Coordinates of C-alpha atoms in Angstrom, one line a residue:
Chain A
G589 CA 0.0 0.0 0.0
A590 CA 0.8 3.7 -0.1
V591 CA 3.4 5.0 2.3
V592 CA 3.0 8.0 4.6
S593 CA 6.1 9.0 6.6
Q594 CA 5.8 11.1 9.7
H595 CA 8.8 12.7 11.4
P596 CA 9.9 12.8 14.1
S597 CA 8.5 9.7 15.9
R598 CA 9.3 11.1 19.3
V599 CA 10.1 14.6 20.5
I600 CA 10.7 16.1 23.9
C601 CA 10.6 19.9 24.2
K602 CA 10.5 22.5 26.9
S603 CA 7.5 24.6 27.7
G604 CA 7.2 27.6 25.6
T605 CA 9.1 26.3 22.6
S606 CA 7.6 25.3 19.3
V607 CA 7.8 21.9 17.6
K608 CA 7.3 21.0 14.0
I609 CA 6.0 17.6 12.8
E610 CA 6.3 16.6 9.2
C611 CA 4.0 14.4 7.2
R612 CA 5.1 13.1 3.8
S613 CA 3.3 11.0 1.2
L614 CA 6.2 9.1 -0.3
D615 CA 4.7 7.5 -3.4
F616 CA 1.6 9.5 -4.2
Q617 CA 0.4 13.1 -4.2
A618 CA -2.1 14.2 -1.6
T619 CA -4.1 17.4 -2.0
T620 CA -5.6 16.8 1.4
M621 CA -4.0 15.5 4.5
F622 CA -5.5 15.2 8.0
W623 CA -4.0 15.7 11.4
Y624 CA -5.3 13.8 14.4
R625 CA -4.6 13.8 18.1
Q626 CA -4.8 10.7 20.2
F627 CA -5.0 10.5 23.9
P628 CA -4.2 7.3 25.8
K629 CA -6.7 4.5 25.3
Q630 CA -8.9 6.7 23.1
S631 CA -9.5 6.7 19.4
L632 CA -8.1 9.4 16.9
M633 CA -9.6 12.9 17.1
L634 CA -9.5 15.0 14.0
M635 CA -7.8 18.3 14.6
A636 CA -7.7 19.8 11.1
T637 CA -7.8 19.2 7.4
S638 CA -4.7 20.4 5.6
N639 CA -5.4 21.6 2.0
E640 CA -2.5 22.0 -0.4
G641 CA -2.1 25.6 -1.4
S642 CA -4.8 27.0 0.8
K643 CA -5.6 27.4 4.5
A644 CA -6.2 24.5 6.7
T645 CA -9.7 23.8 8.1
Y646 CA -9.8 23.4 11.9
E647 CA -12.2 21.4 13.9
Q648 CA -14.2 23.1 16.5
G649 CA -12.3 23.7 19.7
V650 CA -8.9 23.5 18.0
E651 CA -6.8 26.7 18.1
K652 CA -5.5 27.5 14.7
D653 CA -2.9 29.9 16.2
K654 CA -1.7 27.1 18.5
F655 CA -1.5 24.4 15.9
L656 CA -0.1 25.9 12.7
I657 CA -0.5 23.8 9.5
N658 CA 1.3 24.3 6.3
H659 CA 0.6 22.2 3.2
A660 CA 3.1 23.7 0.8
S661 CA 3.4 20.8 -1.7
L662 CA 1.4 17.8 -2.8
T663 CA 3.6 15.5 -0.6
L664 CA 4.2 17.5 2.5
S665 CA 2.2 18.9 5.3
T666 CA 3.6 20.2 8.5
L667 CA 2.0 20.7 11.9
T668 CA 3.7 23.2 14.2
V669 CA 2.8 23.2 17.9
T670 CA 3.5 26.8 19.0
S671 CA 4.4 27.7 22.6
A672 CA 3.9 24.2 23.7
H673 CA 2.6 23.5 27.2
P674 CA 2.5 20.2 29.1
E675 CA -1.1 19.8 28.2
D676 CA -0.1 19.6 24.5
S677 CA 1.7 16.4 25.2
S678 CA 0.0 13.7 23.2
F679 CA 0.3 11.3 20.2
Y680 CA -0.2 13.2 16.9
I681 CA -0.9 11.3 13.7
C682 CA -1.4 12.4 10.1
S683 CA -3.1 10.7 7.2
A684 CA -3.2 11.1 3.5
S685 CA -5.0 9.5 0.6
P686 CA -4.3 9.1 -3.0
G687 CA -6.9 10.9 -5.1
K688 CA -9.4 13.4 -4.0
W689 CA -12.0 11.4 -2.1
N690 CA -10.1 10.1 0.9
T691 CA -11.3 6.7 -0.3
E692 CA -8.5 4.9 1.5
A693 CA -6.5 6.7 4.2
F694 CA -2.9 5.9 4.9
F695 CA -1.6 6.9 8.3
G696 CA 1.8 8.1 9.4
Q697 CA 3.7 6.4 12.2
G698 CA 2.7 9.0 14.7
T699 CA 4.6 11.5 16.8
R700 CA 4.8 11.2 20.5
L701 CA 5.2 14.8 21.8
T702 CA 6.2 15.3 25.4
V703 CA 6.4 18.8 26.7
V704 CA 8.3 19.2 30.0
Chain B
K539 CA -25.6 11.9 14.5
N540 CA -23.1 9.8 12.7
Q541 CA -21.6 7.3 15.1
V542 CA -19.5 4.2 15.1
E543 CA -19.5 1.9 18.2
Q544 CA -17.3 -1.0 18.9
S545 CA -17.5 -3.9 21.2
P546 CA -16.0 -5.3 23.3
Q547 CA -13.9 -2.5 24.6
S548 CA -11.1 -4.9 25.4
L549 CA -10.6 -8.7 24.9
I550 CA -8.1 -11.2 26.2
I551 CA -7.7 -14.5 24.3
L552 CA -5.2 -17.3 24.2
E553 CA -2.7 -17.7 21.4
G554 CA -4.1 -19.9 18.6
K555 CA -7.8 -19.1 19.4
N556 CA -10.2 -17.2 17.2
C557 CA -12.1 -14.0 18.0
T558 CA -14.6 -11.7 16.6
L559 CA -14.8 -8.0 17.1
Q560 CA -18.0 -6.0 16.5
C561 CA -18.8 -2.7 14.9
N562 CA -22.2 -1.0 14.9
Y563 CA -22.7 2.2 12.9
T564 CA -25.3 4.8 12.3
V565 CA -23.5 6.5 9.4
S566 CA -25.8 6.6 6.3
P567 CA -25.2 6.7 3.6
F568 CA -21.6 5.7 3.7
S569 CA -18.9 5.2 1.1
N570 CA -16.8 2.5 2.7
L571 CA -16.0 0.8 6.0
R572 CA -12.5 0.1 7.1
W573 CA -10.8 -1.9 9.8
Y574 CA -7.4 -0.8 11.0
K575 CA -4.9 -2.3 13.4
Q576 CA -3.0 0.0 15.7
D577 CA 0.0 -1.2 17.6
T578 CA 0.8 0.8 20.7
G579 CA 2.7 3.9 19.8
R580 CA 2.1 3.5 16.1
G581 CA -0.2 4.8 13.5
P582 CA -3.1 2.7 12.2
V583 CA -2.5 0.2 9.5
S584 CA -5.3 -0.8 7.1
L585 CA -6.6 -4.3 7.3
T586 CA -9.7 -4.3 5.1
I587 CA -11.8 -1.8 3.2
M588 CA -15.3 -2.5 2.1
T589 CA -17.8 -0.6 0.1
F590 CA -21.5 -0.7 1.0
S591 CA -22.1 -3.4 -1.6
E592 CA -19.5 -5.8 -0.3
N593 CA -20.3 -8.4 2.3
T594 CA -17.0 -9.8 3.2
K595 CA -13.3 -9.1 2.7
S596 CA -10.3 -11.1 3.8
N597 CA -6.7 -10.2 4.5
G598 CA -4.8 -13.3 5.6
R599 CA -6.1 -14.4 9.0
Y600 CA -8.4 -11.3 9.1
T601 CA -11.9 -11.5 7.7
A602 CA -14.3 -8.6 7.8
T603 CA -18.0 -8.8 7.2
L604 CA -20.5 -6.2 6.5
D605 CA -24.3 -6.1 6.8
A606 CA -25.6 -2.9 5.4
D607 CA -29.1 -3.6 6.3
T608 CA -28.4 -4.0 10.1
K609 CA -25.5 -1.6 9.9
Q610 CA -23.1 -4.0 11.4
S611 CA -19.6 -5.1 10.7
S612 CA -17.3 -7.7 12.3
L613 CA -13.7 -8.5 12.1
H614 CA -12.8 -12.1 12.7
I615 CA -9.3 -13.1 13.6
T616 CA -8.4 -16.7 13.0
A617 CA -5.6 -18.7 14.8
S618 CA -4.5 -15.6 16.8
Q619 CA -0.9 -14.8 17.3
L620 CA 1.0 -12.8 20.0
S621 CA 1.6 -10.1 17.3
D622 CA -2.2 -9.6 17.0
S623 CA -2.1 -7.8 20.3
A624 CA -3.2 -4.3 19.3
S625 CA -6.2 -2.0 19.1
Y626 CA -8.6 -2.6 16.2
I627 CA -10.4 0.4 14.9
C628 CA -13.5 0.4 12.8
V629 CA -13.8 3.5 10.6
V630 CA -16.6 4.6 8.3
R631 CA -16.3 7.1 5.5
P632 CA -19.6 8.9 5.0
M633 CA -20.8 9.5 1.5
D634 CA -20.4 13.3 1.7
S635 CA -18.0 15.9 0.5
S636 CA -16.1 16.5 3.7
Y637 CA -13.8 13.5 3.3
K638 CA -13.8 13.1 7.1
L639 CA -13.7 9.7 8.6
I640 CA -15.9 8.5 11.6
F641 CA -13.8 6.5 14.1
G642 CA -14.9 3.9 16.5
S643 CA -13.3 3.9 20.0
G644 CA -11.5 0.6 19.2
T645 CA -11.2 -2.8 20.7
R646 CA -8.0 -3.5 22.6
L647 CA -7.0 -7.1 22.0
L648 CA -4.5 -8.9 24.1
V649 CA -3.2 -12.4 23.0
R650 CA -1.6 -14.4 25.7
P651 CA 0.7 -17.3 25.3

């Protein structure tokens, strides 16, 4: 199947700093990518939809100034957690799909963010 | 409201045994229903994907069934292995223009030797 690469897999940062997470579709182009957050023993919660060449669409309750999304190319979307706080510690996962309709989503490996 | 509910929440079985996980959904109409396996600390990996017109789909020891009339799906795991220990997530893609997926809360499976 298609491959979505997410980097880094783990990151530890100090409170107040920013962290950037990359999501790449390695063998297909993705006009739309999705960013999820997952708390322990819970399912994935959609944070935002990343659209190539345009602004991301954020879900209700997700601060767009806190979680900056850039989708500058058809194979790369980035999520930047700005001014991170311990409550931002979580597992972040991206997904992408070949084609337009998100018919089959492929997920990245996830990024474990720990803010100390 | 579109929902996907899974049962059981968690399950423990002995290695070599079979098990069946359940998924009930209210999403209608829907484009497809997927089952994913998620190992701890990893992203979900697709096991099966079925359109509304399909009744069953197999992937090795994993067999998914779909009953669009009762809005139920199941994932059957045959001859379980220790590596099957993971969370199994049922996901439904509504037939709309949002491209968003509806996730179940998952079933955590533990296979013991």
